[in-house]
Amino acid sequence: MIDLAILGLLTEQELHGYELKKRLGELLTSRASISFGSLYPALNRLEKQGCVKAVEQRTTPPAVAPMSGSLAGELAAFKARVRGSGLVKGTGRSRKVYGITDLGRTRLHELLTSPDVTDDREFALRVAFARHLSPAERLELFERRRTELLDRRDDLRRRRERKTDTYLGALRERDADHLVHDLAWLDRLIKAERTLLQSQEEPTR
Amino acid sequence: MIDLAILGLLTEQELHGYELKKRLGELLTSRASISFGSLYPALNRLEKQGCVKAVEQRTTPPAVAPMSGSLAGELAAFKARVRGSGLVKGTGRSRKVYGITDLGRTRLHELLTSPDVTDDREFALRVAFARHLSPAERLELFERRRTELLDRRDDLRRRRERKTDTYLGALRERDADHLVHDLAWLDRLIKAERTLLQSQEEPTR
DNA sequence: GTCATCATGTAAGCCGTTACATGATTGC
DNA sequence: GCAATCATGTAACGGCTTACATGATGAC
């Protein structure tokens, strides 16, 4: 979970832990950000594994720098850049900027394509980083999810056949509704991916 | 979480651990049942707290006994009943049937009405056991949830204003859709509860 | 000079899981 | 007699949280 999120974000841009946490908060739904207490150990672990590495802080702005929201943040980042590498290598205590390695990219790809049954949150993360997959891989991801949702729908139907309490019934109704909409949403994604695949194949004829 | 589920189920009927686990599996969405490794310790803890107590196994069938699904299960239960209390108090190792206590009922009520922010799964459990609440308490539960969902919707809108990647965008679209439907569902529940409250008040005029 | 924010980390604990151990009963 | 199911538990571990500790920098 956390590895997927970290590697996904670092693929796009080098970041230090604190900033990473902010991005994580934006990425995940509604202030469900992860805590420092799990982020920093995870970063150290990933560094030991060789999936990420601490990079030199450049004096040049970090590539794209898409003016990421808060002005204050941008300003702080600029100033940090100015004081820059001297401090980092000097007194030691400052920000530690991480970048992804080739091994990390391989690992990310594994995490995105692993056929293991995943929970809803992990599926959401996979979709969030789906641009790092090929159309065919995305299609597989979506279709596996589709199968899973169909199973759940059948399961739910079986439950609803047995009579239940009013409120439990209302809950099941809501679940069924979510499932229907999720399936429709998935079907749209699948369709889009199929046309994308075809348009890729056609030019080679 | 687990306490809420256990106490909720035991309010309706005395059960032993193994059966409790099966019921839990039926209650929660799609085979997300909890494991024995957390169920049994939880039962022991609740017993120590005085929220549940091991009851004598009666030779009479346990009240309603709604022919709970599997024939095999029903048969086994019958036979267990026949050999009955002798074994339970004798060699010790057999089934341990738990019932809820007054303290347990109080605790359940606390768990159902506590104003602490709860996650989606706990909200679902609260709804599942909502029949143990008064109409006014249910209304409060639903309206607190409604506020929470409105917050999430605003949050989501703010996120969607900033341009995002296609797949992240699709994800947000899905989230927004779920929120809209959840809110409509909640509004139906709230409306139903309001009319129920009124119909309760009117006869006293 | 002190407060807020940025920044990194450790320690303790919670809540759950899987894997393991044990044993009774029943169907074949 | 042996496998399957019913039934209860313990031990180890996983992943995440909160609380705590530390320290730099910038704003006022």
CSV table of C-alpha atoms (C1' of nucleotides) in Angstrom, one decimal:
chain,number,residue,atom,x,y,z
A,1,MET,CA,0.0,0.0,0.0
A,2,ILE,CA,2.4,2.6,1.3
A,3,ASP,CA,5.1,1.4,-1.0
A,4,LEU,CA,2.9,1.8,-4.0
A,5,ALA,CA,1.9,5.3,-3.1
A,6,ILE,CA,5.5,6.4,-2.4
A,7,LEU,CA,7.0,4.8,-5.6
A,8,GLY,CA,4.1,6.2,-7.6
A,9,LEU,CA,4.7,9.7,-6.5
A,10,LEU,CA,8.5,9.5,-6.7
A,11,THR,CA,8.2,8.3,-10.3
A,12,GLU,CA,6.9,11.7,-11.3
A,13,GLN,CA,9.2,13.8,-9.2
A,14,GLU,CA,11.9,13.7,-6.6
A,15,LEU,CA,10.5,14.6,-3.2
A,16,HIS,CA,11.5,14.7,0.5
A,17,GLY,CA,9.4,13.0,3.1
A,18,TYR,CA,7.5,16.0,4.4
A,19,GLU,CA,6.4,17.0,0.9
A,20,LEU,CA,5.6,13.4,0.1
A,21,LYS,CA,3.2,13.3,3.0
A,22,LYS,CA,1.4,16.4,1.7
A,23,ARG,CA,1.1,14.8,-1.8
A,24,LEU,CA,-0.2,11.6,-0.3
A,25,GLY,CA,-2.9,13.6,1.5
A,26,GLU,CA,-4.0,15.1,-1.8
A,27,LEU,CA,-3.9,11.8,-3.6
A,28,LEU,CA,-5.9,9.7,-1.1
A,29,THR,CA,-9.5,10.4,-0.4
A,30,SER,CA,-10.5,13.0,2.2
A,31,ARG,CA,-7.7,13.7,4.7
A,32,ALA,CA,-6.8,10.0,5.0
A,33,SER,CA,-3.2,10.8,4.8
A,34,ILE,CA,-0.7,8.5,6.3
A,35,SER,CA,1.3,9.5,9.3
A,36,PHE,CA,5.0,10.4,9.6
A,37,GLY,CA,5.4,7.4,11.9
A,38,SER,CA,4.9,5.1,8.9
A,39,LEU,CA,6.2,7.2,6.1
A,40,TYR,CA,9.7,7.7,7.3
A,41,PRO,CA,10.4,4.1,8.3
A,42,ALA,CA,8.9,3.1,4.9
A,43,LEU,CA,11.3,5.4,3.1
A,44,ASN,CA,14.3,4.0,5.0
A,45,ARG,CA,13.1,0.5,4.2
A,46,LEU,CA,12.7,1.3,0.5
A,47,GLU,CA,16.1,2.9,0.5
A,48,LYS,CA,17.7,-0.2,2.0
A,49,GLN,CA,16.0,-2.3,-0.6
A,50,GLY,CA,17.4,0.0,-3.3
A,51,CYS,CA,14.0,1.1,-4.6
A,52,VAL,CA,14.6,4.7,-3.8
A,53,LYS,CA,17.8,6.7,-3.1
A,54,ALA,CA,18.6,10.0,-1.5
A,55,VAL,CA,19.6,12.4,-4.2
A,56,GLU,CA,21.8,15.4,-4.2
A,57,GLN,CA,19.8,18.6,-3.9
A,58,ARG,CA,20.3,20.5,-7.1
A,59,THR,CA,20.6,24.2,-7.1
A,60,THR,CA,18.4,24.1,-10.2
A,61,PRO,CA,14.7,23.8,-9.6
A,62,PRO,CA,13.5,20.2,-9.6
A,63,ALA,CA,12.5,19.8,-13.3
A,64,VAL,CA,8.9,20.6,-14.0
A,65,ALA,CA,7.9,22.1,-10.6
A,66,PRO,CA,4.2,22.5,-11.4
A,67,MET,CA,3.6,25.4,-9.0
A,68,SER,CA,2.1,22.8,-6.6
A,69,GLY,CA,-0.5,24.7,-4.8
A,70,SER,CA,0.5,26.8,-1.8
A,71,LEU,CA,2.5,29.9,-2.4
A,72,ALA,CA,4.1,29.6,1.0
A,73,GLY,CA,5.2,26.0,0.2
A,74,GLU,CA,6.7,27.2,-3.1
A,75,LEU,CA,8.5,30.0,-1.4
A,76,ALA,CA,9.9,27.7,1.3
A,77,ALA,CA,11.0,25.2,-1.4
A,78,PHE,CA,12.8,28.0,-3.2
A,79,LYS,CA,14.6,29.1,-0.1
A,80,ALA,CA,15.6,25.6,0.7
A,81,ARG,CA,17.0,25.3,-2.7
A,82,VAL,CA,19.1,28.5,-2.2
A,83,ARG,CA,20.7,27.4,1.1
A,84,GLY,CA,20.9,24.0,-0.8
A,85,SER,CA,23.4,21.3,-0.8
A,86,GLY,CA,25.8,22.9,1.7
A,87,LEU,CA,23.5,22.3,4.6
A,88,VAL,CA,22.4,18.9,3.5
A,89,LYS,CA,25.9,17.5,3.4
A,90,GLY,CA,27.1,19.8,6.2
A,91,THR,CA,25.3,19.7,9.6
A,92,GLY,CA,23.4,16.7,8.4
A,93,ARG,CA,20.0,17.7,9.7
A,94,SER,CA,17.9,19.1,6.9
A,95,ARG,CA,15.7,17.7,4.2
A,96,LYS,CA,16.5,14.4,2.5
A,97,VAL,CA,15.2,14.3,-1.1
A,98,TYR,CA,14.4,10.9,-2.5
A,99,GLY,CA,14.3,9.8,-6.1
A,100,ILE,CA,13.2,6.5,-7.6
A,101,THR,CA,15.7,4.0,-8.9
A,102,ASP,CA,15.4,1.5,-11.8
A,103,LEU,CA,14.7,-1.2,-9.2
A,104,GLY,CA,12.0,1.0,-7.7
A,105,ARG,CA,10.4,1.4,-11.1
A,106,THR,CA,10.5,-2.4,-11.5
A,107,ARG,CA,8.9,-2.7,-8.1
A,108,LEU,CA,6.2,-0.2,-8.9
A,109,HIS,CA,5.4,-2.0,-12.0
A,110,GLU,CA,5.1,-5.2,-10.0
A,111,LEU,CA,2.8,-3.6,-7.5
A,112,LEU,CA,0.6,-2.2,-10.2
A,113,THR,CA,0.2,-5.5,-12.1
A,114,SER,CA,0.4,-8.1,-9.4
A,115,PRO,CA,-2.6,-10.4,-9.8
A,116,ASP,CA,-3.1,-10.8,-6.0
A,117,VAL,CA,-6.5,-9.9,-4.9
A,118,THR,CA,-6.4,-6.3,-3.7
A,119,ASP,CA,-8.7,-4.3,-1.5
A,120,ASP,CA,-10.6,-1.3,-2.7
A,121,ARG,CA,-8.0,1.3,-1.5
A,122,GLU,CA,-5.2,-0.5,-3.3
A,123,PHE,CA,-7.3,-0.7,-6.5
A,124,ALA,CA,-7.9,3.1,-6.3
A,125,LEU,CA,-4.1,3.7,-5.9
A,126,ARG,CA,-3.5,1.5,-8.9
A,127,VAL,CA,-5.9,3.5,-11.0
A,128,ALA,CA,-4.3,6.7,-9.8
A,129,PHE,CA,-1.0,5.5,-11.2
A,130,ALA,CA,-2.5,3.7,-14.2
A,131,ARG,CA,-0.7,6.0,-16.6
A,132,HIS,CA,2.5,4.1,-15.8
A,133,LEU,CA,0.9,1.0,-17.4
A,134,SER,CA,0.5,0.0,-21.0
A,135,PRO,CA,-3.1,0.0,-22.4
A,136,ALA,CA,-3.1,-3.8,-22.3
A,137,GLU,CA,-2.0,-3.8,-18.6
A,138,ARG,CA,-4.6,-1.3,-17.7
A,139,LEU,CA,-7.3,-3.4,-19.5
A,140,GLU,CA,-6.3,-6.4,-17.4
A,141,LEU,CA,-6.4,-4.4,-14.2
A,142,PHE,CA,-9.9,-3.1,-15.0
A,143,GLU,CA,-11.2,-6.5,-16.1
A,144,ARG,CA,-9.9,-8.2,-13.0
A,145,ARG,CA,-11.7,-5.6,-11.0
A,146,ARG,CA,-14.8,-6.1,-13.0
A,147,THR,CA,-14.8,-9.9,-12.2
A,148,GLU,CA,-14.3,-9.1,-8.6
A,149,LEU,CA,-17.3,-6.7,-8.6
A,150,LEU,CA,-19.5,-9.2,-10.4
A,151,ASP,CA,-18.7,-11.7,-7.7
A,152,ARG,CA,-19.6,-9.2,-5.1
A,153,ARG,CA,-22.9,-8.4,-6.8
A,154,ASP,CA,-23.9,-12.1,-7.0
A,155,ASP,CA,-22.9,-12.5,-3.3
A,156,LEU,CA,-25.0,-9.4,-2.4
A,157,ARG,CA,-28.0,-10.8,-4.4
A,158,ARG,CA,-27.9,-14.0,-2.5
A,159,ARG,CA,-27.9,-12.1,0.8
A,160,ARG,CA,-30.8,-9.9,-0.3
A,161,GLU,CA,-32.9,-12.9,-1.1
A,162,ARG,CA,-33.0,-13.8,2.6
A,163,LYS,CA,-35.3,-11.4,4.4
A,164,THR,CA,-33.5,-8.9,6.6
A,165,ASP,CA,-34.2,-6.1,9.0
A,166,THR,CA,-35.2,-2.7,7.5
A,167,TYR,CA,-31.8,-1.0,8.2
A,168,LEU,CA,-29.7,-3.9,7.1
A,169,GLY,CA,-31.8,-4.0,4.0
A,170,ALA,CA,-31.2,-0.3,3.3
A,171,LEU,CA,-27.5,-0.9,3.7
A,172,ARG,CA,-27.6,-3.7,1.2
A,173,GLU,CA,-29.6,-1.5,-1.2
A,174,ARG,CA,-26.9,1.1,-1.0
A,175,ASP,CA,-24.2,-1.5,-1.6
A,176,ALA,CA,-26.0,-2.7,-4.6
A,177,ASP,CA,-26.3,0.8,-5.9
A,178,HIS,CA,-22.6,1.4,-5.5
A,179,LEU,CA,-21.9,-1.8,-7.3
A,180,VAL,CA,-24.0,-0.9,-10.3
A,181,HIS,CA,-22.4,2.5,-10.6
A,182,ASP,CA,-18.9,1.1,-10.1
A,183,LEU,CA,-19.5,-1.5,-12.8
A,184,ALA,CA,-20.8,1.2,-15.3
A,185,TRP,CA,-17.8,3.3,-14.5
A,186,LEU,CA,-15.5,0.4,-15.1
A,187,ASP,CA,-17.2,-0.4,-18.3
A,188,ARG,CA,-16.6,3.1,-19.5
A,189,LEU,CA,-12.9,2.8,-18.6
A,190,ILE,CA,-12.6,-0.5,-20.3
A,191,LYS,CA,-14.3,0.7,-23.5
A,192,ALA,CA,-12.0,3.7,-23.6
A,193,GLU,CA,-9.0,1.5,-23.2
A,194,ARG,CA,-10.2,-0.9,-25.9
A,195,THR,CA,-10.5,1.9,-28.5
A,196,LEU,CA,-7.1,3.2,-27.4
A,197,LEU,CA,-5.7,-0.3,-28.0
A,198,GLN,CA,-7.3,-0.5,-31.5
A,199,SER,CA,-6.1,2.9,-32.5
A,200,GLN,CA,-2.6,1.8,-31.6
A,201,GLU,CA,-2.8,-1.4,-33.6
A,202,GLU,CA,-4.4,0.0,-36.7
A,203,PRO,CA,-1.5,2.2,-37.9
A,204,THR,CA,0.7,-0.9,-38.2
A,205,ARG,CA,-1.6,-2.5,-40.8
B,1,MET,CA,-15.4,-2.3,15.6
B,2,ILE,CA,-15.3,-5.9,16.6
B,3,ASP,CA,-17.0,-5.2,19.9
B,4,LEU,CA,-19.8,-3.4,18.1
B,5,ALA,CA,-20.4,-6.4,15.8
B,6,ILE,CA,-20.3,-9.0,18.6
B,7,LEU,CA,-22.5,-7.1,21.0
B,8,GLY,CA,-25.0,-6.3,18.2
B,9,LEU,CA,-25.3,-9.9,17.2
B,10,LEU,CA,-25.5,-11.2,20.8
B,11,THR,CA,-28.3,-8.7,21.5
B,12,GLU,CA,-30.5,-10.7,19.2
B,13,GLN,CA,-29.5,-14.1,20.2
B,14,GLU,CA,-27.1,-16.1,22.3
B,15,LEU,CA,-24.3,-17.6,20.2
B,16,HIS,CA,-21.0,-19.4,20.6
B,17,GLY,CA,-17.9,-18.2,18.9
B,18,TYR,CA,-17.9,-20.4,15.9
B,19,GLU,CA,-21.4,-19.5,15.0
B,20,LEU,CA,-20.8,-15.8,15.7
B,21,LYS,CA,-18.0,-15.9,13.1
B,22,LYS,CA,-20.4,-17.2,10.5
B,23,ARG,CA,-23.0,-14.5,11.3
B,24,LEU,CA,-20.3,-11.9,11.2
B,25,GLY,CA,-19.4,-13.1,7.7
B,26,GLU,CA,-23.0,-12.7,6.6
B,27,LEU,CA,-23.3,-9.3,8.2
B,28,LEU,CA,-20.2,-7.7,6.7
B,29,THR,CA,-19.8,-7.1,3.0
B,30,SER,CA,-18.3,-9.8,0.8
B,31,ARG,CA,-16.5,-12.5,2.8
B,32,ALA,CA,-14.7,-9.8,4.9
B,33,SER,CA,-15.3,-11.9,8.0
B,34,ILE,CA,-13.0,-11.5,10.9
B,35,SER,CA,-10.7,-14.2,12.0
B,36,PHE,CA,-10.8,-16.5,15.0
B,37,GLY,CA,-7.6,-15.1,16.1
B,38,SER,CA,-9.3,-11.8,16.9
B,39,LEU,CA,-12.8,-13.1,17.7
B,40,TYR,CA,-11.9,-15.4,20.6
B,41,PRO,CA,-9.6,-12.9,22.4
B,42,ALA,CA,-12.3,-10.3,21.9
B,43,LEU,CA,-14.9,-12.5,23.5
B,44,ASN,CA,-12.7,-13.2,26.4
B,45,ARG,CA,-12.0,-9.5,26.8
B,46,LEU,CA,-15.7,-8.7,26.7
B,47,GLU,CA,-16.4,-11.4,29.2
B,48,LYS,CA,-13.8,-10.0,31.6
B,49,GLN,CA,-15.3,-6.5,31.2
B,50,GLY,CA,-18.7,-8.0,32.0
B,51,CYS,CA,-20.3,-7.1,28.7
B,52,VAL,CA,-21.0,-10.7,27.8
B,53,LYS,CA,-21.2,-13.9,29.9
B,54,ALA,CA,-21.0,-17.6,29.1
B,55,VAL,CA,-24.5,-19.0,29.6
B,56,GLU,CA,-25.7,-22.4,30.5
B,57,GLN,CA,-26.6,-24.5,27.5
B,58,ARG,CA,-30.2,-25.2,27.6
B,59,THR,CA,-31.7,-28.5,26.5
B,60,THR,CA,-34.5,-26.4,24.9
B,61,PRO,CA,-33.7,-25.0,21.5
B,62,PRO,CA,-32.3,-21.4,21.7
B,63,ALA,CA,-35.5,-19.4,21.4
B,64,VAL,CA,-36.4,-18.5,17.8
B,65,ALA,CA,-33.7,-20.6,16.0
B,66,PRO,CA,-34.5,-19.3,12.5
B,67,MET,CA,-33.3,-22.4,10.7
B,68,SER,CA,-30.1,-20.4,9.9
B,69,GLY,CA,-29.0,-21.6,6.6
B,70,SER,CA,-27.1,-24.9,6.4
B,71,LEU,CA,-28.9,-28.1,7.2
B,72,ALA,CA,-25.7,-29.6,8.4
B,73,GLY,CA,-25.1,-26.8,10.8
B,74,GLU,CA,-28.6,-27.1,12.1
B,75,LEU,CA,-28.2,-30.8,12.7
B,76,ALA,CA,-24.9,-30.3,14.4
B,77,ALA,CA,-26.5,-27.7,16.7
B,78,PHE,CA,-29.3,-30.1,17.5
B,79,LYS,CA,-26.9,-32.9,18.4
B,80,ALA,CA,-24.8,-30.5,20.5
B,81,ARG,CA,-27.9,-29.6,22.3
B,82,VAL,CA,-28.7,-33.2,23.0
B,83,ARG,CA,-25.4,-34.1,24.5
B,84,GLY,CA,-25.8,-30.7,26.1
B,85,SER,CA,-24.8,-29.3,29.5
B,86,GLY,CA,-23.2,-32.5,30.7
B,87,LEU,CA,-20.2,-32.2,28.4
B,88,VAL,CA,-19.9,-28.5,28.8
B,89,LYS,CA,-19.5,-28.6,32.6
B,90,GLY,CA,-17.8,-32.1,32.4
B,91,THR,CA,-14.7,-32.4,30.2
B,92,GLY,CA,-14.8,-28.7,29.7
B,93,ARG,CA,-13.9,-28.7,26.0
B,94,SER,CA,-17.0,-28.0,24.0
B,95,ARG,CA,-18.9,-25.0,22.8
B,96,LYS,CA,-19.2,-21.9,25.0
B,97,VAL,CA,-22.4,-20.0,24.4
B,98,TYR,CA,-22.3,-16.3,25.1
B,99,GLY,CA,-25.2,-14.0,26.0
B,100,ILE,CA,-25.2,-10.2,26.4
B,101,THR,CA,-25.4,-8.6,29.8
B,102,ASP,CA,-27.0,-5.3,30.9
B,103,LEU,CA,-23.6,-3.8,30.9
B,104,GLY,CA,-23.1,-5.1,27.4
B,105,ARG,CA,-26.3,-3.5,26.2
B,106,THR,CA,-25.2,-0.2,27.7
B,107,ARG,CA,-21.9,-0.6,26.0
B,108,LEU,CA,-23.6,-1.4,22.7
B,109,HIS,CA,-25.7,1.7,23.0
B,110,GLU,CA,-22.6,3.8,23.6
B,111,LEU,CA,-20.9,2.3,20.6
B,112,LEU,CA,-23.9,3.1,18.5
B,113,THR,CA,-24.3,6.7,19.6
B,114,SER,CA,-20.8,7.9,20.3
B,115,PRO,CA,-20.2,11.2,18.5
B,116,ASP,CA,-16.6,10.3,17.6
B,117,VAL,CA,-15.9,10.5,14.0
B,118,THR,CA,-16.2,7.0,12.6
B,119,ASP,CA,-15.0,5.4,9.4
B,120,ASP,CA,-17.3,4.1,6.7
B,121,ARG,CA,-17.2,0.5,7.9
B,122,GLU,CA,-18.2,1.5,11.5
B,123,PHE,CA,-21.0,3.6,10.1
B,124,ALA,CA,-22.2,0.6,8.1
B,125,LEU,CA,-22.2,-1.5,11.3
B,126,ARG,CA,-24.1,1.2,13.2
B,127,VAL,CA,-26.8,1.3,10.5
B,128,ALA,CA,-27.0,-2.5,10.5
B,129,PHE,CA,-27.9,-2.4,14.2
B,130,ALA,CA,-29.9,0.8,14.0
B,131,ARG,CA,-33.0,-0.9,15.1
B,132,HIS,CA,-31.6,-0.8,18.6
B,133,LEU,CA,-31.7,3.0,18.6
B,134,SER,CA,-34.7,5.3,19.0
B,135,PRO,CA,-35.9,7.2,16.0
B,136,ALA,CA,-34.3,10.4,17.4
B,137,GLU,CA,-31.0,8.7,17.9
B,138,ARG,CA,-31.1,7.2,14.4
B,139,LEU,CA,-31.8,10.7,13.0
B,140,GLU,CA,-28.8,12.0,14.7
B,141,LEU,CA,-26.6,9.2,13.4
B,142,PHE,CA,-27.8,9.9,9.8
B,143,GLU,CA,-27.4,13.6,10.1
B,144,ARG,CA,-23.9,13.4,11.5
B,145,ARG,CA,-23.1,11.2,8.5
B,146,ARG,CA,-24.7,13.6,6.2
B,147,THR,CA,-22.5,16.5,7.5
B,148,GLU,CA,-19.4,14.3,7.0
B,149,LEU,CA,-20.3,13.4,3.5
B,150,LEU,CA,-21.0,17.1,2.6
B,151,ASP,CA,-17.5,17.9,3.9
B,152,ARG,CA,-16.1,15.2,1.7
B,153,ARG,CA,-18.0,16.5,-1.3
B,154,ASP,CA,-16.6,20.0,-0.8
B,155,ASP,CA,-13.1,18.6,-0.4
B,156,LEU,CA,-13.5,16.6,-3.5
B,157,ARG,CA,-14.7,19.6,-5.5
B,158,ARG,CA,-11.7,21.6,-4.5
B,159,ARG,CA,-9.5,18.7,-5.6
B,160,ARG,CA,-11.2,18.4,-8.9
B,161,GLU,CA,-10.7,22.1,-9.7
B,162,ARG,CA,-7.0,21.5,-10.0
B,163,LYS,CA,-6.3,19.8,-13.3
B,164,THR,CA,-5.3,16.1,-12.9
B,165,ASP,CA,-4.2,13.1,-14.9
B,166,THR,CA,-6.9,11.2,-16.8
B,167,TYR,CA,-7.0,8.2,-14.5
B,168,LEU,CA,-6.9,10.2,-11.3
B,169,GLY,CA,-9.7,12.3,-12.8
B,170,ALA,CA,-11.7,9.2,-13.5
B,171,LEU,CA,-11.2,8.1,-9.9
B,172,ARG,CA,-12.4,11.5,-8.6
B,173,GLU,CA,-15.4,11.3,-10.9
B,174,ARG,CA,-16.3,7.9,-9.4
B,175,ASP,CA,-15.9,9.2,-5.8
B,176,ALA,CA,-18.1,12.2,-6.6
B,177,ASP,CA,-20.7,9.8,-8.0
B,178,HIS,CA,-20.7,7.6,-4.9
B,179,LEU,CA,-21.0,10.7,-2.8
B,180,VAL,CA,-24.1,11.9,-4.6
B,181,HIS,CA,-25.8,8.6,-4.4
B,182,ASP,CA,-24.8,8.2,-0.8
B,183,LEU,CA,-26.3,11.5,0.1
B,184,ALA,CA,-29.5,10.7,-1.8
B,185,TRP,CA,-29.7,7.4,0.1
B,186,LEU,CA,-29.1,9.2,3.4
B,187,ASP,CA,-31.8,11.7,2.6
B,188,ARG,CA,-34.3,9.0,2.0
B,189,LEU,CA,-33.4,7.4,5.4
B,190,ILE,CA,-33.6,10.8,7.1
B,191,LYS,CA,-37.0,11.5,5.6
B,192,ALA,CA,-38.4,8.1,6.6
B,193,GLU,CA,-37.1,8.7,10.1
B,194,ARG,CA,-38.7,12.1,10.3
B,195,THR,CA,-42.1,10.8,9.3
B,196,LEU,CA,-41.7,8.1,11.8
B,197,LEU,CA,-40.9,10.6,14.6
B,198,GLN,CA,-44.0,12.7,13.6
B,199,SER,CA,-46.3,9.7,13.6
B,200,GLN,CA,-45.1,8.9,17.1
B,201,GLU,CA,-45.7,12.4,18.4
B,202,GLU,CA,-49.1,12.9,16.8
B,203,PRO,CA,-51.1,10.3,18.7
B,204,THR,CA,-50.3,12.0,22.0
B,205,ARG,CA,-52.0,15.2,20.9
C,1,DG,C1',13.0,36.0,21.4
C,2,DT,C1',9.5,33.3,20.6
C,3,DC,C1',6.0,31.1,17.9
C,4,DA,C1',4.6,28.7,13.7
C,5,DT,C1',6.1,25.8,10.2
C,6,DC,C1',9.2,22.8,8.1
C,7,DA,C1',11.6,18.5,8.7
C,8,DT,C1',13.0,13.8,10.4
C,9,DG,C1',12.9,10.4,13.2
C,10,DT,C1',11.8,6.7,17.4
C,11,DA,C1',8.8,4.1,20.7
C,12,DA,C1',4.7,2.3,22.3
C,13,DG,C1',0.6,0.5,21.3
C,14,DC,C1',-3.7,-1.0,18.7
C,15,DC,C1',-6.1,-3.9,15.9
C,16,DG,C1',-6.0,-7.1,13.1
C,17,DT,C1',-4.0,-11.1,10.5
C,18,DT,C1',-1.9,-15.9,9.5
C,19,DA,C1',-0.1,-20.0,11.2
C,20,DC,C1',-0.1,-23.3,14.6
C,21,DA,C1',-2.0,-26.5,18.3
C,22,DT,C1',-5.6,-29.1,20.1
C,23,DG,C1',-9.5,-31.9,20.4
C,24,DA,C1',-14.5,-33.7,19.8
C,25,DT,C1',-18.0,-35.6,16.6
C,26,DT,C1',-19.8,-37.5,12.5
C,27,DG,C1',-20.0,-39.7,8.0
C,28,DC,C1',-18.1,-43.0,5.1
D,1,DG,C1',-9.9,-45.8,11.0
D,2,DC,C1',-9.8,-41.5,8.6
D,3,DA,C1',-11.2,-37.3,6.6
D,4,DA,C1',-14.2,-33.3,7.2
D,5,DT,C1',-16.3,-30.2,10.1
D,6,DC,C1',-17.1,-28.1,14.4
D,7,DA,C1',-15.0,-25.7,18.1
D,8,DT,C1',-11.6,-23.0,20.9
D,9,DG,C1',-7.7,-21.1,21.6
D,10,DT,C1',-2.3,-19.1,21.4
D,11,DA,C1',1.9,-17.0,19.2
D,12,DA,C1',4.1,-14.4,16.0
D,13,DC,C1',3.9,-10.9,13.2
D,14,DG,C1',2.3,-6.8,10.1
D,15,DG,C1',1.0,-2.3,9.2
D,16,DC,C1',-0.5,1.6,10.8
D,17,DT,C1',-1.4,5.2,14.5
D,18,DT,C1',-0.4,8.4,18.4
D,19,DA,C1',2.8,10.5,21.2
D,20,DC,C1',7.2,11.9,22.0
D,21,DA,C1',11.9,13.9,20.9
D,22,DT,C1',14.7,16.9,18.2
D,23,DG,C1',16.1,20.6,15.6
D,24,DA,C1',16.4,24.3,11.8
D,25,DT,C1',14.3,28.5,9.7
D,26,DG,C1',11.5,32.5,9.1
D,27,DA,C1',8.0,35.8,10.5
D,28,DC,C1',6.7,39.2,13.7
